[in-house]
Amino acid sequence: MATLDVQLTFKTPLNIGSGAQQGTLASLGMLKDQYGWPYVPASTLKGRWRHAAEQLYGTLMADVEVISPHQTQRQRPDDMVSRLFGTHWGAGLIAFTDLVITAPARAVELRQESERNRFRPVTQERTGIAINQQRRVVEDRFLFTTETLWPGIALTFGGKIQAPITQAEAGLLVASLHLIPNMGRAKSRGLGW
């Protein structure tokens, strides 16, 4: 059983959203836990990580076809990515968990204090507009706000992932994790890098 200590550091504010807006007036609110703190959902982590692993594995093993989870064929035994991440027909070897804030130390202290005292962190809203790419003008009725936490402070989200994997599979996971440059929404506007 291998244990991977996953740490993602974002130098710019992060905004990972969901379909439901909760506790915010921002049109693009961020996903938060029950205490109001942002986190990286396991599903987002798995999707971005799988995509990076497919790219890397496809490059390293050009003669082995990587089976997409959306294809109708069953998993092949030589498809390492499908074994790790799963397909429609079977679970993968890795059980992903949500990543929570692990650094800087003051952010971790505030998070623990907010759990005890039931206060929520103060978020900020960034205002944006949508540009019509063909006409190169502002779209009518497309003023929006994006919720972020503490611009200017690099936040690290972390967690542990355990899986019964080989050393080669662990190597693929570690290498592909380094290929993920950003996460969340509004990446073209500088969020989640």
mmCIF file with all atom_site columns, C-alpha atoms in Angstrom:
data_model
loop_
_atom_site.group_PDB
_atom_site.id
_atom_site.type_symbol
_atom_site.label_atom_id
_atom_site.label_alt_id
_atom_site.label_comp_id
_atom_site.label_asym_id
_atom_site.label_entity_id
_atom_site.label_seq_id
_atom_site.pdbx_PDB_ins_code
_atom_site.Cartn_x
_atom_site.Cartn_y
_atom_site.Cartn_z
_atom_site.occupancy
_atom_site.B_iso_or_equiv
_atom_site.pdbx_formal_charge
_atom_site.auth_seq_id
_atom_site.auth_comp_id
_atom_site.auth_asym_id
_atom_site.auth_atom_id
_atom_site.pdbx_PDB_model_num
ATOM 1   C CA . MET A 1 1   ? 0.000   0.000  0.000   1.00 0.00 ? 1   MET A CA 1
ATOM 2   C CA . ALA A 1 2   ? 1.522   3.306  -1.091  1.00 0.00 ? 2   ALA A CA 1
ATOM 3   C CA . THR A 1 3   ? 0.686   6.654  0.503   1.00 0.00 ? 3   THR A CA 1
ATOM 4   C CA . LEU A 1 4   ? 1.005   9.781  -1.614  1.00 0.00 ? 4   LEU A CA 1
ATOM 5   C CA . ASP A 1 5   ? 1.140   13.117 0.184   1.00 0.00 ? 5   ASP A CA 1
ATOM 6   C CA . VAL A 1 6   ? -0.499  15.479 -2.319  1.00 0.00 ? 6   VAL A CA 1
ATOM 7   C CA . GLN A 1 7   ? 0.216   19.207 -1.988  1.00 0.00 ? 7   GLN A CA 1
ATOM 8   C CA . LEU A 1 8   ? -1.078  21.756 -4.519  1.00 0.00 ? 8   LEU A CA 1
ATOM 9   C CA . THR A 1 9   ? 0.126   25.345 -4.100  1.00 0.00 ? 9   THR A CA 1
ATOM 10  C CA . PHE A 1 10  ? -1.751  28.109 -5.887  1.00 0.00 ? 10  PHE A CA 1
ATOM 11  C CA . LYS A 1 11  ? 0.094   31.401 -6.263  1.00 0.00 ? 11  LYS A CA 1
ATOM 12  C CA . THR A 1 12  ? -3.055  33.136 -7.477  1.00 0.00 ? 12  THR A CA 1
ATOM 13  C CA . PRO A 1 13  ? -6.548  32.990 -5.945  1.00 0.00 ? 13  PRO A CA 1
ATOM 14  C CA . LEU A 1 14  ? -8.490  29.795 -6.570  1.00 0.00 ? 14  LEU A CA 1
ATOM 15  C CA . ASN A 1 15  ? -12.126 29.521 -7.622  1.00 0.00 ? 15  ASN A CA 1
ATOM 16  C CA . ILE A 1 16  ? -13.598 26.048 -7.996  1.00 0.00 ? 16  ILE A CA 1
ATOM 17  C CA . GLY A 1 17  ? -17.351 26.268 -8.329  1.00 0.00 ? 17  GLY A CA 1
ATOM 18  C CA . SER A 1 18  ? -20.383 24.058 -8.458  1.00 0.00 ? 18  SER A CA 1
ATOM 19  C CA . GLY A 1 19  ? -23.814 24.408 -10.005 1.00 0.00 ? 19  GLY A CA 1
ATOM 20  C CA . ALA A 1 20  ? -25.305 25.568 -6.712  1.00 0.00 ? 20  ALA A CA 1
ATOM 21  C CA . GLN A 1 21  ? -24.296 28.917 -5.255  1.00 0.00 ? 21  GLN A CA 1
ATOM 22  C CA . GLN A 1 22  ? -24.153 28.819 -1.500  1.00 0.00 ? 22  GLN A CA 1
ATOM 23  C CA . GLY A 1 23  ? -23.784 31.730 0.882   1.00 0.00 ? 23  GLY A CA 1
ATOM 24  C CA . THR A 1 24  ? -22.561 34.296 -1.646  1.00 0.00 ? 24  THR A CA 1
ATOM 25  C CA . LEU A 1 25  ? -23.934 37.038 -3.834  1.00 0.00 ? 25  LEU A CA 1
ATOM 26  C CA . ALA A 1 26  ? -21.172 36.497 -6.405  1.00 0.00 ? 26  ALA A CA 1
ATOM 27  C CA . SER A 1 27  ? -22.387 35.132 -9.702  1.00 0.00 ? 27  SER A CA 1
ATOM 28  C CA . LEU A 1 28  ? -19.394 32.756 -9.765  1.00 0.00 ? 28  LEU A CA 1
ATOM 29  C CA . GLY A 1 29  ? -19.128 31.635 -6.157  1.00 0.00 ? 29  GLY A CA 1
ATOM 30  C CA . MET A 1 30  ? -16.548 29.137 -4.988  1.00 0.00 ? 30  MET A CA 1
ATOM 31  C CA . LEU A 1 31  ? -17.126 25.727 -3.494  1.00 0.00 ? 31  LEU A CA 1
ATOM 32  C CA . LYS A 1 32  ? -16.706 25.781 0.302   1.00 0.00 ? 32  LYS A CA 1
ATOM 33  C CA . ASP A 1 33  ? -16.916 23.284 3.136   1.00 0.00 ? 33  ASP A CA 1
ATOM 34  C CA . GLN A 1 34  ? -19.413 23.537 6.012   1.00 0.00 ? 34  GLN A CA 1
ATOM 35  C CA . TYR A 1 35  ? -17.185 26.117 7.738   1.00 0.00 ? 35  TYR A CA 1
ATOM 36  C CA . GLY A 1 36  ? -16.946 28.395 4.699   1.00 0.00 ? 36  GLY A CA 1
ATOM 37  C CA . TRP A 1 37  ? -13.416 27.470 3.621   1.00 0.00 ? 37  TRP A CA 1
ATOM 38  C CA . PRO A 1 38  ? -12.545 26.605 0.009   1.00 0.00 ? 38  PRO A CA 1
ATOM 39  C CA . TYR A 1 39  ? -11.268 23.148 -0.828  1.00 0.00 ? 39  TYR A CA 1
ATOM 40  C CA . VAL A 1 40  ? -10.275 21.155 -3.890  1.00 0.00 ? 40  VAL A CA 1
ATOM 41  C CA . PRO A 1 41  ? -12.956 18.495 -4.472  1.00 0.00 ? 41  PRO A CA 1
ATOM 42  C CA . ALA A 1 42  ? -11.782 14.941 -5.053  1.00 0.00 ? 42  ALA A CA 1
ATOM 43  C CA . SER A 1 43  ? -13.674 14.851 -8.374  1.00 0.00 ? 43  SER A CA 1
ATOM 44  C CA . THR A 1 44  ? -11.823 17.928 -9.685  1.00 0.00 ? 44  THR A CA 1
ATOM 45  C CA . LEU A 1 45  ? -8.476  16.550 -8.559  1.00 0.00 ? 45  LEU A CA 1
ATOM 46  C CA . LYS A 1 46  ? -9.185  13.157 -10.126 1.00 0.00 ? 46  LYS A CA 1
ATOM 47  C CA . GLY A 1 47  ? -10.287 14.640 -13.458 1.00 0.00 ? 47  GLY A CA 1
ATOM 48  C CA . ARG A 1 48  ? -7.310  16.970 -13.872 1.00 0.00 ? 48  ARG A CA 1
ATOM 49  C CA . TRP A 1 49  ? -4.877  14.291 -12.644 1.00 0.00 ? 49  TRP A CA 1
ATOM 50  C CA . ARG A 1 50  ? -6.298  11.632 -14.963 1.00 0.00 ? 50  ARG A CA 1
ATOM 51  C CA . HIS A 1 51  ? -6.032  13.954 -17.959 1.00 0.00 ? 51  HIS A CA 1
ATOM 52  C CA . ALA A 1 52  ? -2.370  14.679 -17.165 1.00 0.00 ? 52  ALA A CA 1
ATOM 53  C CA . ALA A 1 53  ? -1.665  10.960 -16.595 1.00 0.00 ? 53  ALA A CA 1
ATOM 54  C CA . GLU A 1 54  ? -3.259  10.062 -19.949 1.00 0.00 ? 54  GLU A CA 1
ATOM 55  C CA . GLN A 1 55  ? -1.083  12.621 -21.725 1.00 0.00 ? 55  GLN A CA 1
ATOM 56  C CA . LEU A 1 56  ? 2.111   11.440 -20.042 1.00 0.00 ? 56  LEU A CA 1
ATOM 57  C CA . TYR A 1 57  ? 1.372   7.725  -20.381 1.00 0.00 ? 57  TYR A CA 1
ATOM 58  C CA . GLY A 1 58  ? 0.408   8.163  -24.031 1.00 0.00 ? 58  GLY A CA 1
ATOM 59  C CA . THR A 1 59  ? 3.730   9.903  -24.655 1.00 0.00 ? 59  THR A CA 1
ATOM 60  C CA . LEU A 1 60  ? 5.863   7.368  -22.782 1.00 0.00 ? 60  LEU A CA 1
ATOM 61  C CA . MET A 1 61  ? 4.072   4.274  -24.059 1.00 0.00 ? 61  MET A CA 1
ATOM 62  C CA . ALA A 1 62  ? 3.308   5.221  -27.657 1.00 0.00 ? 62  ALA A CA 1
ATOM 63  C CA . ASP A 1 63  ? 2.551   1.599  -28.603 1.00 0.00 ? 63  ASP A CA 1
ATOM 64  C CA . VAL A 1 64  ? -0.077  1.166  -25.846 1.00 0.00 ? 64  VAL A CA 1
ATOM 65  C CA . GLU A 1 65  ? -3.492  2.702  -26.451 1.00 0.00 ? 65  GLU A CA 1
ATOM 66  C CA . VAL A 1 66  ? -4.957  4.544  -23.466 1.00 0.00 ? 66  VAL A CA 1
ATOM 67  C CA . ILE A 1 67  ? -8.657  3.739  -23.168 1.00 0.00 ? 67  ILE A CA 1
ATOM 68  C CA . SER A 1 68  ? -10.839 6.750  -22.502 1.00 0.00 ? 68  SER A CA 1
ATOM 69  C CA . PRO A 1 69  ? -13.358 6.318  -19.673 1.00 0.00 ? 69  PRO A CA 1
ATOM 70  C CA . HIS A 1 70  ? -16.028 7.365  -22.194 1.00 0.00 ? 70  HIS A CA 1
ATOM 71  C CA . GLN A 1 71  ? -15.305 4.618  -24.735 1.00 0.00 ? 71  GLN A CA 1
ATOM 72  C CA . THR A 1 72  ? -17.458 1.527  -24.876 1.00 0.00 ? 72  THR A CA 1
ATOM 73  C CA . GLN A 1 73  ? -14.626 -1.016 -24.748 1.00 0.00 ? 73  GLN A CA 1
ATOM 74  C CA . ARG A 1 74  ? -13.598 -2.748 -21.585 1.00 0.00 ? 74  ARG A CA 1
ATOM 75  C CA . GLN A 1 75  ? -10.349 -2.020 -19.777 1.00 0.00 ? 75  GLN A CA 1
ATOM 76  C CA . ARG A 1 76  ? -7.219  -3.712 -21.087 1.00 0.00 ? 76  ARG A CA 1
ATOM 77  C CA . PRO A 1 77  ? -4.730  -5.121 -18.576 1.00 0.00 ? 77  PRO A CA 1
ATOM 78  C CA . ASP A 1 78  ? -1.860  -3.051 -20.035 1.00 0.00 ? 78  ASP A CA 1
ATOM 79  C CA . ASP A 1 79  ? -3.717  0.270  -19.624 1.00 0.00 ? 79  ASP A CA 1
ATOM 80  C CA . MET A 1 80  ? -2.141  1.639  -16.437 1.00 0.00 ? 80  MET A CA 1
ATOM 81  C CA . VAL A 1 81  ? -4.245  4.828  -16.417 1.00 0.00 ? 81  VAL A CA 1
ATOM 82  C CA . SER A 1 82  ? -7.534  2.900  -16.440 1.00 0.00 ? 82  SER A CA 1
ATOM 83  C CA . ARG A 1 83  ? -6.257  0.606  -13.679 1.00 0.00 ? 83  ARG A CA 1
ATOM 84  C CA . LEU A 1 84  ? -5.383  3.601  -11.508 1.00 0.00 ? 84  LEU A CA 1
ATOM 85  C CA . PHE A 1 85  ? -8.339  5.880  -12.198 1.00 0.00 ? 85  PHE A CA 1
ATOM 86  C CA . GLY A 1 86  ? -11.045 3.383  -13.174 1.00 0.00 ? 86  GLY A CA 1
ATOM 87  C CA . THR A 1 87  ? -13.562 3.161  -16.012 1.00 0.00 ? 87  THR A CA 1
ATOM 88  C CA . HIS A 1 88  ? -17.326 2.915  -16.322 1.00 0.00 ? 88  HIS A CA 1
ATOM 89  C CA . TRP A 1 89  ? -16.998 -0.829 -15.689 1.00 0.00 ? 89  TRP A CA 1
ATOM 90  C CA . GLY A 1 90  ? -14.762 -0.852 -12.683 1.00 0.00 ? 90  GLY A CA 1
ATOM 91  C CA . ALA A 1 91  ? -13.318 1.249  -9.915  1.00 0.00 ? 91  ALA A CA 1
ATOM 92  C CA . GLY A 1 92  ? -9.724  2.395  -10.030 1.00 0.00 ? 92  GLY A CA 1
ATOM 93  C CA . LEU A 1 93  ? -7.100  1.540  -7.458  1.00 0.00 ? 93  LEU A CA 1
ATOM 94  C CA . ILE A 1 94  ? -7.006  5.096  -6.083  1.00 0.00 ? 94  ILE A CA 1
ATOM 95  C CA . ALA A 1 95  ? -9.573  6.479  -3.645  1.00 0.00 ? 95  ALA A CA 1
ATOM 96  C CA . PHE A 1 96  ? -9.360  10.261 -3.977  1.00 0.00 ? 96  PHE A CA 1
ATOM 97  C CA . THR A 1 97  ? -10.110 12.641 -1.102  1.00 0.00 ? 97  THR A CA 1
ATOM 98  C CA . ASP A 1 98  ? -10.853 16.357 -0.946  1.00 0.00 ? 98  ASP A CA 1
ATOM 99  C CA . LEU A 1 99  ? -7.807  18.574 -0.425  1.00 0.00 ? 99  LEU A CA 1
ATOM 100 C CA . VAL A 1 100 ? -8.021  21.162 2.377   1.00 0.00 ? 100 VAL A CA 1
ATOM 101 C CA . ILE A 1 101 ? -5.860  24.184 3.186   1.00 0.00 ? 101 ILE A CA 1
ATOM 102 C CA . THR A 1 102 ? -2.522  23.073 4.678   1.00 0.00 ? 102 THR A CA 1
ATOM 103 C CA . ALA A 1 103 ? -0.414  26.250 4.297   1.00 0.00 ? 103 ALA A CA 1
ATOM 104 C CA . PRO A 1 104 ? 0.417   28.982 5.142   1.00 0.00 ? 104 PRO A CA 1
ATOM 105 C CA . ALA A 1 105 ? 0.384   28.204 8.852   1.00 0.00 ? 105 ALA A CA 1
ATOM 106 C CA . ARG A 1 106 ? -1.778  31.239 9.682   1.00 0.00 ? 106 ARG A CA 1
ATOM 107 C CA . ALA A 1 107 ? -4.483  30.050 7.264   1.00 0.00 ? 107 ALA A CA 1
ATOM 108 C CA . VAL A 1 108 ? -4.506  26.623 8.935   1.00 0.00 ? 108 VAL A CA 1
ATOM 109 C CA . GLU A 1 109 ? -4.788  28.259 12.375  1.00 0.00 ? 109 GLU A CA 1
ATOM 110 C CA . LEU A 1 110 ? -7.674  30.455 11.206  1.00 0.00 ? 110 LEU A CA 1
ATOM 111 C CA . ARG A 1 111 ? -9.426  27.442 9.703   1.00 0.00 ? 111 ARG A CA 1
ATOM 112 C CA . GLN A 1 112 ? -9.148  25.471 12.960  1.00 0.00 ? 112 GLN A CA 1
ATOM 113 C CA . GLU A 1 113 ? -10.291 28.493 14.959  1.00 0.00 ? 113 GLU A CA 1
ATOM 114 C CA . SER A 1 114 ? -13.278 29.014 12.667  1.00 0.00 ? 114 SER A CA 1
ATOM 115 C CA . GLU A 1 115 ? -14.342 25.393 13.205  1.00 0.00 ? 115 GLU A CA 1
ATOM 116 C CA . ARG A 1 116 ? -14.344 25.945 16.972  1.00 0.00 ? 116 ARG A CA 1
ATOM 117 C CA . ASN A 1 117 ? -15.909 29.416 16.988  1.00 0.00 ? 117 ASN A CA 1
ATOM 118 C CA . ARG A 1 118 ? -18.185 29.076 13.946  1.00 0.00 ? 118 ARG A CA 1
ATOM 119 C CA . PHE A 1 119 ? -17.006 32.114 11.974  1.00 0.00 ? 119 PHE A CA 1
ATOM 120 C CA . ARG A 1 120 ? -16.505 32.155 8.230   1.00 0.00 ? 120 ARG A CA 1
ATOM 121 C CA . PRO A 1 121 ? -13.523 33.596 6.371   1.00 0.00 ? 121 PRO A CA 1
ATOM 122 C CA . VAL A 1 122 ? -13.992 36.857 4.509   1.00 0.00 ? 122 VAL A CA 1
ATOM 123 C CA . THR A 1 123 ? -13.920 36.418 0.753   1.00 0.00 ? 123 THR A CA 1
ATOM 124 C CA . GLN A 1 124 ? -13.486 38.989 -1.989  1.00 0.00 ? 124 GLN A CA 1
ATOM 125 C CA . GLU A 1 125 ? -15.298 39.436 -5.257  1.00 0.00 ? 125 GLU A CA 1
ATOM 126 C CA . ARG A 1 126 ? -13.542 40.179 -8.536  1.00 0.00 ? 126 ARG A CA 1
ATOM 127 C CA . THR A 1 127 ? -15.650 41.921 -11.149 1.00 0.00 ? 127 THR A CA 1
ATOM 128 C CA . GLY A 1 128 ? -15.380 40.798 -14.754 1.00 0.00 ? 128 GLY A CA 1
ATOM 129 C CA . ILE A 1 129 ? -17.020 41.254 -18.133 1.00 0.00 ? 129 ILE A CA 1
ATOM 130 C CA . ALA A 1 130 ? -17.544 38.967 -21.099 1.00 0.00 ? 130 ALA A CA 1
ATOM 131 C CA . ILE A 1 131 ? -16.057 40.050 -24.432 1.00 0.00 ? 131 ILE A CA 1
ATOM 132 C CA . ASN A 1 132 ? -17.616 39.049 -27.752 1.00 0.00 ? 132 ASN A CA 1
ATOM 133 C CA . GLN A 1 133 ? -14.655 37.474 -29.565 1.00 0.00 ? 133 GLN A CA 1
ATOM 134 C CA . GLN A 1 134 ? -16.003 38.187 -33.056 1.00 0.00 ? 134 GLN A CA 1
ATOM 135 C CA . ARG A 1 135 ? -17.056 41.805 -32.533 1.00 0.00 ? 135 ARG A CA 1
ATOM 136 C CA . ARG A 1 136 ? -14.418 42.548 -29.841 1.00 0.00 ? 136 ARG A CA 1
ATOM 137 C CA . VAL A 1 137 ? -16.890 44.454 -27.715 1.00 0.00 ? 137 VAL A CA 1
ATOM 138 C CA . VAL A 1 138 ? -18.401 43.900 -24.281 1.00 0.00 ? 138 VAL A CA 1
ATOM 139 C CA . GLU A 1 139 ? -21.406 41.563 -24.295 1.00 0.00 ? 139 GLU A CA 1
ATOM 140 C CA . ASP A 1 140 ? -24.655 43.088 -23.070 1.00 0.00 ? 140 ASP A CA 1
ATOM 141 C CA . ARG A 1 141 ? -25.747 41.890 -19.606 1.00 0.00 ? 141 ARG A CA 1
ATOM 142 C CA . PHE A 1 142 ? -22.518 39.966 -18.997 1.00 0.00 ? 142 PHE A CA 1
ATOM 143 C CA . LEU A 1 143 ? -21.097 41.721 -15.967 1.00 0.00 ? 143 LEU A CA 1
ATOM 144 C CA . PHE A 1 144 ? -20.236 39.105 -13.349 1.00 0.00 ? 144 PHE A CA 1
ATOM 145 C CA . THR A 1 145 ? -18.400 38.687 -10.070 1.00 0.00 ? 145 THR A CA 1
ATOM 146 C CA . THR A 1 146 ? -16.036 35.883 -9.090  1.00 0.00 ? 146 THR A CA 1
ATOM 147 C CA . GLU A 1 147 ? -15.548 34.963 -5.439  1.00 0.00 ? 147 GLU A CA 1
ATOM 148 C CA . THR A 1 148 ? -11.958 34.447 -4.241  1.00 0.00 ? 148 THR A CA 1
ATOM 149 C CA . LEU A 1 149 ? -10.152 34.044 -0.934  1.00 0.00 ? 149 LEU A CA 1
ATOM 150 C CA . TRP A 1 150 ? -7.218  36.287 0.016   1.00 0.00 ? 150 TRP A CA 1
ATOM 151 C CA . PRO A 1 151 ? -5.710  37.495 -3.264  1.00 0.00 ? 151 PRO A CA 1
ATOM 152 C CA . GLY A 1 152 ? -1.931  37.844 -3.065  1.00 0.00 ? 152 GLY A CA 1
ATOM 153 C CA . ILE A 1 153 ? -1.404  34.945 -0.636  1.00 0.00 ? 153 ILE A CA 1
ATOM 154 C CA . ALA A 1 154 ? -0.228  31.589 -1.963  1.00 0.00 ? 154 ALA A CA 1
ATOM 155 C CA . LEU A 1 155 ? -2.463  28.864 -0.534  1.00 0.00 ? 155 LEU A CA 1
ATOM 156 C CA . THR A 1 156 ? -1.525  25.196 -0.355  1.00 0.00 ? 156 THR A CA 1
ATOM 157 C CA . PHE A 1 157 ? -4.189  22.496 -0.367  1.00 0.00 ? 157 PHE A CA 1
ATOM 158 C CA . GLY A 1 158 ? -3.175  19.020 0.688   1.00 0.00 ? 158 GLY A CA 1
ATOM 159 C CA . GLY A 1 159 ? -4.217  15.534 1.640   1.00 0.00 ? 159 GLY A CA 1
ATOM 160 C CA . LYS A 1 160 ? -3.096  11.920 1.631   1.00 0.00 ? 160 LYS A CA 1
ATOM 161 C CA . ILE A 1 161 ? -4.066  9.326  -0.950  1.00 0.00 ? 161 ILE A CA 1
ATOM 162 C CA . GLN A 1 162 ? -3.549  5.627  -0.280  1.00 0.00 ? 162 GLN A CA 1
ATOM 163 C CA . ALA A 1 163 ? -3.655  2.960  -2.946  1.00 0.00 ? 163 ALA A CA 1
ATOM 164 C CA . PRO A 1 164 ? -2.293  -0.543 -3.578  1.00 0.00 ? 164 PRO A CA 1
ATOM 165 C CA . ILE A 1 165 ? -0.047  0.521  -6.461  1.00 0.00 ? 165 ILE A CA 1
ATOM 166 C CA . THR A 1 166 ? 3.353   -0.456 -7.803  1.00 0.00 ? 166 THR A CA 1
ATOM 167 C CA . GLN A 1 167 ? 6.412   1.769  -7.798  1.00 0.00 ? 167 GLN A CA 1
ATOM 168 C CA . ALA A 1 168 ? 5.992   2.381  -11.550 1.00 0.00 ? 168 ALA A CA 1
ATOM 169 C CA . GLU A 1 169 ? 2.362   3.438  -11.045 1.00 0.00 ? 169 GLU A CA 1
ATOM 170 C CA . ALA A 1 170 ? 3.398   5.753  -8.201  1.00 0.00 ? 170 ALA A CA 1
ATOM 171 C CA . GLY A 1 171 ? 6.031   7.256  -10.487 1.00 0.00 ? 171 GLY A CA 1
ATOM 172 C CA . LEU A 1 172 ? 3.426   7.912  -13.185 1.00 0.00 ? 172 LEU A CA 1
ATOM 173 C CA . LEU A 1 173 ? 1.156   9.578  -10.629 1.00 0.00 ? 173 LEU A CA 1
ATOM 174 C CA . VAL A 1 174 ? 3.889   11.811 -9.210  1.00 0.00 ? 174 VAL A CA 1
ATOM 175 C CA . ALA A 1 175 ? 5.182   12.817 -12.647 1.00 0.00 ? 175 ALA A CA 1
ATOM 176 C CA . SER A 1 176 ? 1.714   13.541 -14.017 1.00 0.00 ? 176 SER A CA 1
ATOM 177 C CA . LEU A 1 177 ? 0.760   15.614 -10.964 1.00 0.00 ? 177 LEU A CA 1
ATOM 178 C CA . HIS A 1 178 ? 3.600   17.974 -11.890 1.00 0.00 ? 178 HIS A CA 1
ATOM 179 C CA . LEU A 1 179 ? 1.998   18.473 -15.332 1.00 0.00 ? 179 LEU A CA 1
ATOM 180 C CA . ILE A 1 180 ? -1.097  20.185 -13.905 1.00 0.00 ? 180 ILE A CA 1
ATOM 181 C CA . PRO A 1 181 ? -0.406  23.931 -14.281 1.00 0.00 ? 181 PRO A CA 1
ATOM 182 C CA . ASN A 1 182 ? -3.716  25.257 -12.974 1.00 0.00 ? 182 ASN A CA 1
ATOM 183 C CA . MET A 1 183 ? -7.108  24.274 -11.614 1.00 0.00 ? 183 MET A CA 1
ATOM 184 C CA . GLY A 1 184 ? -10.590 25.697 -11.239 1.00 0.00 ? 184 GLY A CA 1
ATOM 185 C CA . ARG A 1 185 ? -12.435 28.297 -13.259 1.00 0.00 ? 185 ARG A CA 1
ATOM 186 C CA . ALA A 1 186 ? -11.305 31.640 -14.690 1.00 0.00 ? 186 ALA A CA 1
ATOM 187 C CA . LYS A 1 187 ? -7.797  30.358 -15.442 1.00 0.00 ? 187 LYS A CA 1
ATOM 188 C CA . SER A 1 188 ? -7.556  32.700 -18.445 1.00 0.00 ? 188 SER A CA 1
ATOM 189 C CA . ARG A 1 189 ? -8.194  35.583 -16.044 1.00 0.00 ? 189 ARG A CA 1
ATOM 190 C CA . GLY A 1 190 ? -5.338  34.533 -13.758 1.00 0.00 ? 190 GLY A CA 1
ATOM 191 C CA . LEU A 1 191 ? -7.090  32.354 -11.175 1.00 0.00 ? 191 LEU A CA 1
ATOM 192 C CA . GLY A 1 192 ? -5.915  28.938 -9.997  1.00 0.00 ? 192 GLY A CA 1
ATOM 193 C CA . TRP A 1 193 ? -2.271  29.097 -11.128 1.00 0.00 ? 193 TRP A CA 1
#
